[in-house]
CSV table of C-alpha atoms in Angstrom, one decimal:
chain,number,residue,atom,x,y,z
A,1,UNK,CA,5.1,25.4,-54.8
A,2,UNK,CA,4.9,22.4,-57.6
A,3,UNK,CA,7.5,20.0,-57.4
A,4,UNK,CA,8.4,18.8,-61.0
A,5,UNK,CA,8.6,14.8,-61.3
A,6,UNK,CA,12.0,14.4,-62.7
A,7,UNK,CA,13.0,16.0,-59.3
A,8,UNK,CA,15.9,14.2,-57.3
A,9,UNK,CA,14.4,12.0,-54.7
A,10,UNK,CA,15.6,14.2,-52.1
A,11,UNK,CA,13.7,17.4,-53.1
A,12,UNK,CA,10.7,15.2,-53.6
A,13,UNK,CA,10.8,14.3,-49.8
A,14,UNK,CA,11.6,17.5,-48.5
A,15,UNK,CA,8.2,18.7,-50.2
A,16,UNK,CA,6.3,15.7,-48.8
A,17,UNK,CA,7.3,16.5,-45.2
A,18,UNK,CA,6.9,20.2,-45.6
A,19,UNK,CA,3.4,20.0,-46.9
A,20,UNK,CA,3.1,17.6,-43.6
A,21,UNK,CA,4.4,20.1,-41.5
A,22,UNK,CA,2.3,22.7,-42.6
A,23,UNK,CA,-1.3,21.0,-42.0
A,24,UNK,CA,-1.5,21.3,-38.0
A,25,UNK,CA,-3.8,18.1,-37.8
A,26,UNK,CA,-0.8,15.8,-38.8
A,27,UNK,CA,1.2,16.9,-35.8
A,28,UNK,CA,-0.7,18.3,-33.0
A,29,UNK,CA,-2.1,15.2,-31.7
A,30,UNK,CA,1.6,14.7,-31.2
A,31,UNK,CA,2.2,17.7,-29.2
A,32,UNK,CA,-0.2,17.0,-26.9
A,33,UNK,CA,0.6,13.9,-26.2
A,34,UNK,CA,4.2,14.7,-26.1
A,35,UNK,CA,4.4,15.4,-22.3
A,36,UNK,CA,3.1,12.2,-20.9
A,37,UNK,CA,5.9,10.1,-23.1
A,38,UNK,CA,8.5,12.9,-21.9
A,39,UNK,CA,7.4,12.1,-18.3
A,40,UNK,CA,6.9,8.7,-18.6
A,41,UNK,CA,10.4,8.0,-20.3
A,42,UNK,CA,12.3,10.0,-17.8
A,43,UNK,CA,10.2,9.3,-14.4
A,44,UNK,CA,8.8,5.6,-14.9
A,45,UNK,CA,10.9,3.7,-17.9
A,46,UNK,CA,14.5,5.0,-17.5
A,47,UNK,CA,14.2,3.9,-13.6
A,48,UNK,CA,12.3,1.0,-14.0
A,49,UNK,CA,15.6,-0.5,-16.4
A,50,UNK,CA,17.9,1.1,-14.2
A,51,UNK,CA,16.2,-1.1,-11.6
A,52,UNK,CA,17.2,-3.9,-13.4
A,53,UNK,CA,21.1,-3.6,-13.4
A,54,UNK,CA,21.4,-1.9,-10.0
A,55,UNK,CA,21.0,-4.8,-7.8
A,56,UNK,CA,24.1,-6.1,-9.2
A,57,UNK,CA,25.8,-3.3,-9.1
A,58,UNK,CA,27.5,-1.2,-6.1
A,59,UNK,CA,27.6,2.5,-5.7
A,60,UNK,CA,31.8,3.8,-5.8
A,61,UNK,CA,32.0,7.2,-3.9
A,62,UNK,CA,29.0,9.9,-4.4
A,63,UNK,CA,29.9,10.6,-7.7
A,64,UNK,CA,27.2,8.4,-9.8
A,65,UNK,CA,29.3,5.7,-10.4
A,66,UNK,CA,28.9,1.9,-9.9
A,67,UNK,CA,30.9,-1.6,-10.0
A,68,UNK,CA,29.4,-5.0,-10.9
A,69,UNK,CA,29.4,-7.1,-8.1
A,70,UNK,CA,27.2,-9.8,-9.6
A,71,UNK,CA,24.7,-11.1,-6.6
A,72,UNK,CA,26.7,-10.2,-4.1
A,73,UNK,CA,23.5,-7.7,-2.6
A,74,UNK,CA,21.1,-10.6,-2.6
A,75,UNK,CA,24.2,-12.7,-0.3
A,76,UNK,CA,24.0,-9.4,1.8
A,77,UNK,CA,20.4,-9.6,2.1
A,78,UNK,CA,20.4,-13.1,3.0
A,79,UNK,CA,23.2,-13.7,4.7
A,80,UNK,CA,25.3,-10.9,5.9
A,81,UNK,CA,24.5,-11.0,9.8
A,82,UNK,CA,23.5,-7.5,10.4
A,83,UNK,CA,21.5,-7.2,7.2
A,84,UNK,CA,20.5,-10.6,7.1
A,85,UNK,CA,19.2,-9.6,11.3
A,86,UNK,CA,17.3,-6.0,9.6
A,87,UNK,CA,16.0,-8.3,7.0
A,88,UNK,CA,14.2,-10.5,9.1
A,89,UNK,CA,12.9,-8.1,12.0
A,90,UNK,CA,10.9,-6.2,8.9
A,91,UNK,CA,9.8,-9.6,7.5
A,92,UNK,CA,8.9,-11.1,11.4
A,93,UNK,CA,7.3,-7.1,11.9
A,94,UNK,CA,5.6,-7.8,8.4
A,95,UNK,CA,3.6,-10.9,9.3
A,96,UNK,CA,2.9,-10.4,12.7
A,97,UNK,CA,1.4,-6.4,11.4
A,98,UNK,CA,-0.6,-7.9,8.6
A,99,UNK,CA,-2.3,-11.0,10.0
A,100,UNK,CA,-2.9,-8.7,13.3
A,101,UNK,CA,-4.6,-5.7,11.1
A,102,UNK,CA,-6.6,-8.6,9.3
A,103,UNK,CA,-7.9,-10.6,12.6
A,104,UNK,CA,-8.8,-7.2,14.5
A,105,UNK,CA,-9.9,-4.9,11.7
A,106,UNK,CA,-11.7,-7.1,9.4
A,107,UNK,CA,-14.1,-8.5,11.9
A,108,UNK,CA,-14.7,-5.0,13.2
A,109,UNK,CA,-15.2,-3.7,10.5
A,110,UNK,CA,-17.6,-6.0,9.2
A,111,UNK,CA,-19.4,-5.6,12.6
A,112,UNK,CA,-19.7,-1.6,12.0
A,113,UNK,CA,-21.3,-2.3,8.3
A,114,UNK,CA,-23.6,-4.3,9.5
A,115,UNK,CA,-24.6,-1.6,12.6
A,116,UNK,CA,-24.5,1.2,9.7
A,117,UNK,CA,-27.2,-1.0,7.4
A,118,UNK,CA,-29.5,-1.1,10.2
A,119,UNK,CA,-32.7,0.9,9.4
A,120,UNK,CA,-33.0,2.4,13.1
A,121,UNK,CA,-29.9,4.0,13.2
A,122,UNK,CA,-30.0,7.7,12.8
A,123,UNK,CA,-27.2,10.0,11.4
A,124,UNK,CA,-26.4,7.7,8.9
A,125,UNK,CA,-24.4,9.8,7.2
A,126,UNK,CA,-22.5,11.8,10.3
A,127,UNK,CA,-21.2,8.1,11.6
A,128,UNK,CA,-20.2,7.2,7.8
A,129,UNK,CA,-17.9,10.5,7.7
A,130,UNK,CA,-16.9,9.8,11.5
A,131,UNK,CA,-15.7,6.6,10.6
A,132,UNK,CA,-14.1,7.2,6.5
A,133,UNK,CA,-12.1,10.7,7.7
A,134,UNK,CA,-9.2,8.5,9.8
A,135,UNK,CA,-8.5,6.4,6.5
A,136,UNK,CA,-8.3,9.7,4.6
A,137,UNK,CA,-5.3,11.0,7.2
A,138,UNK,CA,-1.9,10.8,6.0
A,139,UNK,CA,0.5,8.0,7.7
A,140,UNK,CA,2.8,10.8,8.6
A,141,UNK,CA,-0.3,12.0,11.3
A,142,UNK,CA,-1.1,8.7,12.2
A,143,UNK,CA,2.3,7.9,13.0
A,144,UNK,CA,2.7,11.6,14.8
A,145,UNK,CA,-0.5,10.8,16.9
A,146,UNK,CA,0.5,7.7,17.9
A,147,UNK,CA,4.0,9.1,19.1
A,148,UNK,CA,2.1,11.1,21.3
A,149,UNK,CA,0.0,8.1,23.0
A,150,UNK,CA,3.2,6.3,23.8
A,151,UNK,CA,5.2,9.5,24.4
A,152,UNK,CA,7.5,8.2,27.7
A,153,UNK,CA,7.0,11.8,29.6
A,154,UNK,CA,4.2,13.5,27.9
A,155,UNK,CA,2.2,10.9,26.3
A,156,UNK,CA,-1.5,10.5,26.7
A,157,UNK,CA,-1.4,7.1,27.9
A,158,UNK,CA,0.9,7.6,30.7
A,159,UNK,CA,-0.9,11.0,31.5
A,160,UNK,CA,-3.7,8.0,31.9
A,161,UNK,CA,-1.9,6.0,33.7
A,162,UNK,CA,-0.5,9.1,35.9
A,163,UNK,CA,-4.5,9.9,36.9
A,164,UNK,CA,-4.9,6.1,37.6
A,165,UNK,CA,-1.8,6.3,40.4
A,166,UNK,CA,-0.2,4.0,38.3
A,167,UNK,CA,3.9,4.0,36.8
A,168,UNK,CA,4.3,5.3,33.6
A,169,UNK,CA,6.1,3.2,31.0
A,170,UNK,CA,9.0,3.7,28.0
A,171,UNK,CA,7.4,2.2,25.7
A,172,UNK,CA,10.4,3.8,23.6
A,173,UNK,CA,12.5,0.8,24.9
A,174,UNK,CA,10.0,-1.7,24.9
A,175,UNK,CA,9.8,-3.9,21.5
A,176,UNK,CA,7.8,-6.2,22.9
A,177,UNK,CA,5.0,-3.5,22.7
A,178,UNK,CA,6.1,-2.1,19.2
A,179,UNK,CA,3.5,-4.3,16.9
A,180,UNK,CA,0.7,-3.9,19.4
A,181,UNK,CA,1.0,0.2,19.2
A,182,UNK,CA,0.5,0.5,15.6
A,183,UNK,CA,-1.9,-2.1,15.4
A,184,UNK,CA,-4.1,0.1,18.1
A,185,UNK,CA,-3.3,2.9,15.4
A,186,UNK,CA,-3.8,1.1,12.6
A,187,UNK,CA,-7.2,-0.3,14.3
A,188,UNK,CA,-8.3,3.2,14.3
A,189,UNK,CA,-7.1,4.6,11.0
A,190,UNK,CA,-8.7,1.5,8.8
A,191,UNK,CA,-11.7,-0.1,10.3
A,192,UNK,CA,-13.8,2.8,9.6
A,193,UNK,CA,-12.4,2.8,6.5
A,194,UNK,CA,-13.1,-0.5,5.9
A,195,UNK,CA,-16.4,-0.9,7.2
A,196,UNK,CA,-17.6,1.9,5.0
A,197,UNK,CA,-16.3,0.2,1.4
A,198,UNK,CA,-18.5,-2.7,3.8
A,199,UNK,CA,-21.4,-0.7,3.7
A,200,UNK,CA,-21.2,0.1,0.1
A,201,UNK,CA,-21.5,-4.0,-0.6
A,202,UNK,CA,-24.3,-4.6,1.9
A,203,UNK,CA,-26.9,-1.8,0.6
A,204,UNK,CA,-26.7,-3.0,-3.1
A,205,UNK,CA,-28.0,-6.3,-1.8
A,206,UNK,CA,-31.3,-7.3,-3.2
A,207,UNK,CA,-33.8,-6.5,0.1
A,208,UNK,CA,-35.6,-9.3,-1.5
A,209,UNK,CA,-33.1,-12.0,-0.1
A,210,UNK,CA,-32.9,-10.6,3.6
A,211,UNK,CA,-36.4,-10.4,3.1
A,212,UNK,CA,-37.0,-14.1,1.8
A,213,UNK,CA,-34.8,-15.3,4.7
A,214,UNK,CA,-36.7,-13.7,7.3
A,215,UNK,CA,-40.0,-15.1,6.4
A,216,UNK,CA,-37.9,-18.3,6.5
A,217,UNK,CA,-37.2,-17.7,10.2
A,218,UNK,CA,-33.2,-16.5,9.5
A,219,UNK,CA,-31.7,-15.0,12.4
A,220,UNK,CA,-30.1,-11.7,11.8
A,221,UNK,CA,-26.4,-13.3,12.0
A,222,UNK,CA,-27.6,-16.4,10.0
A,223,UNK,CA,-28.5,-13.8,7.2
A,224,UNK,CA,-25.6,-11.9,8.0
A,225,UNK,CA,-23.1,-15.8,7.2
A,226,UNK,CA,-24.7,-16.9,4.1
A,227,UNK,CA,-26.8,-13.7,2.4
A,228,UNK,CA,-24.3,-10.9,3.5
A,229,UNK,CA,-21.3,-12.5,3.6
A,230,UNK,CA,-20.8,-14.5,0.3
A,231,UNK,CA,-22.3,-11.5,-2.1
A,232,UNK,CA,-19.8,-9.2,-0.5
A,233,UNK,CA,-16.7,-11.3,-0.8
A,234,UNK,CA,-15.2,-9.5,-3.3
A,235,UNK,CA,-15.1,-6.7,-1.4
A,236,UNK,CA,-13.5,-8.1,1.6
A,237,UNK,CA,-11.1,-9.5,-0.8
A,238,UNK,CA,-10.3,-6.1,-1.8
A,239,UNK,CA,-9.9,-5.2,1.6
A,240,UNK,CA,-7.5,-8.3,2.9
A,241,UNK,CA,-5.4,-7.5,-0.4
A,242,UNK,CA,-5.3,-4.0,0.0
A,243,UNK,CA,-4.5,-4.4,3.6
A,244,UNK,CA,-1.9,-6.6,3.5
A,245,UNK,CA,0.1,-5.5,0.7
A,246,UNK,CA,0.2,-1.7,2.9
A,247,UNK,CA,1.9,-4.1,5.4
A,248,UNK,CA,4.7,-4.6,3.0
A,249,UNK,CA,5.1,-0.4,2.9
A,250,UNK,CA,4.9,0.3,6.2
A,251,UNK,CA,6.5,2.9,6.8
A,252,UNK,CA,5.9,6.2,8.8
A,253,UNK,CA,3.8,4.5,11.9
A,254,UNK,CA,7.2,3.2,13.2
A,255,UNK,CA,9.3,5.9,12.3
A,256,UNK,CA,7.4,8.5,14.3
A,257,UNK,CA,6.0,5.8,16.5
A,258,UNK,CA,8.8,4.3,18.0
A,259,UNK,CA,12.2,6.9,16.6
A,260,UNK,CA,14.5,5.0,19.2
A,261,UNK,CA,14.2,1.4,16.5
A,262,UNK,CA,15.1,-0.6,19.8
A,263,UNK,CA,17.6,-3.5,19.0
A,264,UNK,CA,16.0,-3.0,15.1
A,265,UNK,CA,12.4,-4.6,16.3
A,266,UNK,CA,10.5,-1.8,14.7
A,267,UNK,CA,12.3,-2.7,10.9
A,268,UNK,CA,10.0,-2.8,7.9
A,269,UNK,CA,10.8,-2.9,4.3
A,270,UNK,CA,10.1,0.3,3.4
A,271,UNK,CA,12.4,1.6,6.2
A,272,UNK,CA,15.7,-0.9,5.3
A,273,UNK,CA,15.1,0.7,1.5
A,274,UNK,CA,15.4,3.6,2.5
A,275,UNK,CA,18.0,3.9,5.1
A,276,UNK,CA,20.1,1.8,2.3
A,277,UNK,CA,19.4,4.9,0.2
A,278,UNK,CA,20.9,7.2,2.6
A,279,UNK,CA,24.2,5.3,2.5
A,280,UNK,CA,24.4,5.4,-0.8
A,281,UNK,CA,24.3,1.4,-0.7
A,282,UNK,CA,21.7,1.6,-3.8
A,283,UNK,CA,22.8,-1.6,-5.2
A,284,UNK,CA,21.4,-3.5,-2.1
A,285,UNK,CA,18.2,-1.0,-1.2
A,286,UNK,CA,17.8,-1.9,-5.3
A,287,UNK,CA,17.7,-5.6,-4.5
A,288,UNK,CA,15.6,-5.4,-1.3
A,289,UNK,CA,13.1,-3.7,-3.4
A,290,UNK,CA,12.7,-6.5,-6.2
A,291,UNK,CA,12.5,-8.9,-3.1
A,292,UNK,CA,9.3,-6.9,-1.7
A,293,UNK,CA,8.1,-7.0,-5.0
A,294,UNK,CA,8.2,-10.1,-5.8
A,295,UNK,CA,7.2,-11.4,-2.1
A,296,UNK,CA,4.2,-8.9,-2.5
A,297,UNK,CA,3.4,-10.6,-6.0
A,298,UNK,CA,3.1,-14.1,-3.9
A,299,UNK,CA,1.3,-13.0,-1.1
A,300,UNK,CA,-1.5,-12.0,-3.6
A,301,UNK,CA,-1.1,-14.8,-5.4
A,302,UNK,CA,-1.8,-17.0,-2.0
A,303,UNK,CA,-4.2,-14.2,-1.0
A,304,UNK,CA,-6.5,-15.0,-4.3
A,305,UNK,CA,-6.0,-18.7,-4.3
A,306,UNK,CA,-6.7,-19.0,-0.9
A,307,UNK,CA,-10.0,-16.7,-1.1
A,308,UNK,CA,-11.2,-18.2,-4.6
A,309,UNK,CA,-11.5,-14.9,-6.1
A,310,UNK,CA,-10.4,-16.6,-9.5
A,311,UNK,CA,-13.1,-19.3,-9.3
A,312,UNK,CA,-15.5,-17.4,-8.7
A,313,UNK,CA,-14.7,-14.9,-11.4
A,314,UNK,CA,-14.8,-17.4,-13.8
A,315,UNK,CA,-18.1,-18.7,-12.8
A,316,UNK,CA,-19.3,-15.4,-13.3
């Protein structure tokens, strides 16, 4: 219906979003997209400002609400002695996890690729899927399996030990064996894994080069240390990045691994969160949080500095 001109401004605009409303092209695109904002605004934005205020804030009862204690969690964290002691048995577990996964896996792994590349070997494909299904495994399994192995009465390696005539061990009271056992378990989750992204790298290689250096007289590990090596760096820098910042949420390996937590040695980051979550203390598991975040933004920051990833970006 006609709207005449010298119709109040009101009418006018009521017509306008009417006809709008009535051509589906204006406002289906809208309706489409109208879940991912709902989800986004309730699931990702709303926490991530919440996040923001929580650390200085302090949960009051189970009833949702809080009180402003300024940066009283970060002095908790810090220097509150039995935090302050949690706090630095996940940052000690932390290096010690990370630089261990890097030194054994990496080299392995690198190892494996090169192994995988060769021509002779047969079953290409059955050893790829041998080596990539461990990395696909959840760390719930990983951590299950490995409570097994160091089970203190019905564990596999004391069963081993059992056969051999030898004492079995509780390695459930043992810390001084916690970061060994889930860097055997970590070994044999990732360096498949690893080696297989490895593999990717090394067989888009130009033959040409490997080629050109053999005529030259190369050895295989002399082709391996300046052909191999340097064209694949970005992939191992994906790796050690990768790797490393999964050291900061480390989680389920020592939770299934080693239940007992003797004298806190098997603390991670992930685990203080969340056990800070449990007693309601979400002011503080807030604040750890935005510490691992920002001492996982540094750590990359090293990590890329320290591999030249940016420089050699930019030269490309």
């Amino acid at each position: 219906m006609a709207v005449r001109a010298d119709a109040p401004p009101s009418v006018i605009q009521s017509s306008q979003v009417l006809r709008w409303l009535k051509n589906e092209r204006n406002w289906m695109p809208y309706l489409f997209v109208a879940p991912f904002f709902l989800t986004f605004l309730v699931f990702s934005l709303y926490p991530l400002l919440t996040s923001l205020i929580m650390p200085f804030q302090k949960a009051v009862g189970f009833e949702g609400k809080f009180a402003w204690v300024g940066l009283d969690n970060f002095k908790e964290m810090f220097v509150g002695e039995f935090t302050r002691i949690g706090y630095l048995h996940a940052f000690k577990n932390f290096i010690f996890f990370g630089l261990g996964s890097l030194v054994t896996q990496m080299p392995s792994a690198f190892i494996i690729a090169l192994l995988l590349s060769s021509p002779r070997l047969r079953l290409k494909g059955l050893w790829r899927s041998l080596l990539f299904i461990p990395g696909m495994l959840p760390g719930v399994t990983i951590g299950v399996l490995g409570g097994w192995f160091f089970n203190p009465t019905r564990g596999l390696i004391n069963a081993i030990l059992a056969l051999l005539g030898m004492e079995s061990i509780n390695y459930q009271y043992m810390p001084e064996l916690i970061i060994p056992g889930m860097l055997l378990m970590s070994f044999w989750q990732w360096t498949g894994y690893h080696a297989v992204f490895m593999l990717a790298a090394i067989t888009n290689i130009d033959p040409s080069l490997t080629e050109a250096a053999v005529v030259d007289g190369a050895t295989y590990w002399q082709q391996a240390r300046y052909i191999i090596i340097p064209i694949i760096k970005p992939v191992m820098t994906f790796i050690i990045l990768s790797s490393v910042l999964g050291s900061l949420g480390l989680y389920e390996l020592p939770l299934f691994m080693f239940p007992n937590n003797p004298g806190g040695q098997a603390n991670t980051f992930l685990g203080l969160i969340i056990s800070n979550i449990r007693s309601n203390n979400l002011g503080l598991a807030t604040a750890m949080g935005w510490v691992v975040y920002v001492l996982g933004i540094g750590v990359m920051f090293i990590q890329v500095r320290a591999l030249g990833l940016r420089r050699q970006t930019e030269g490309d």
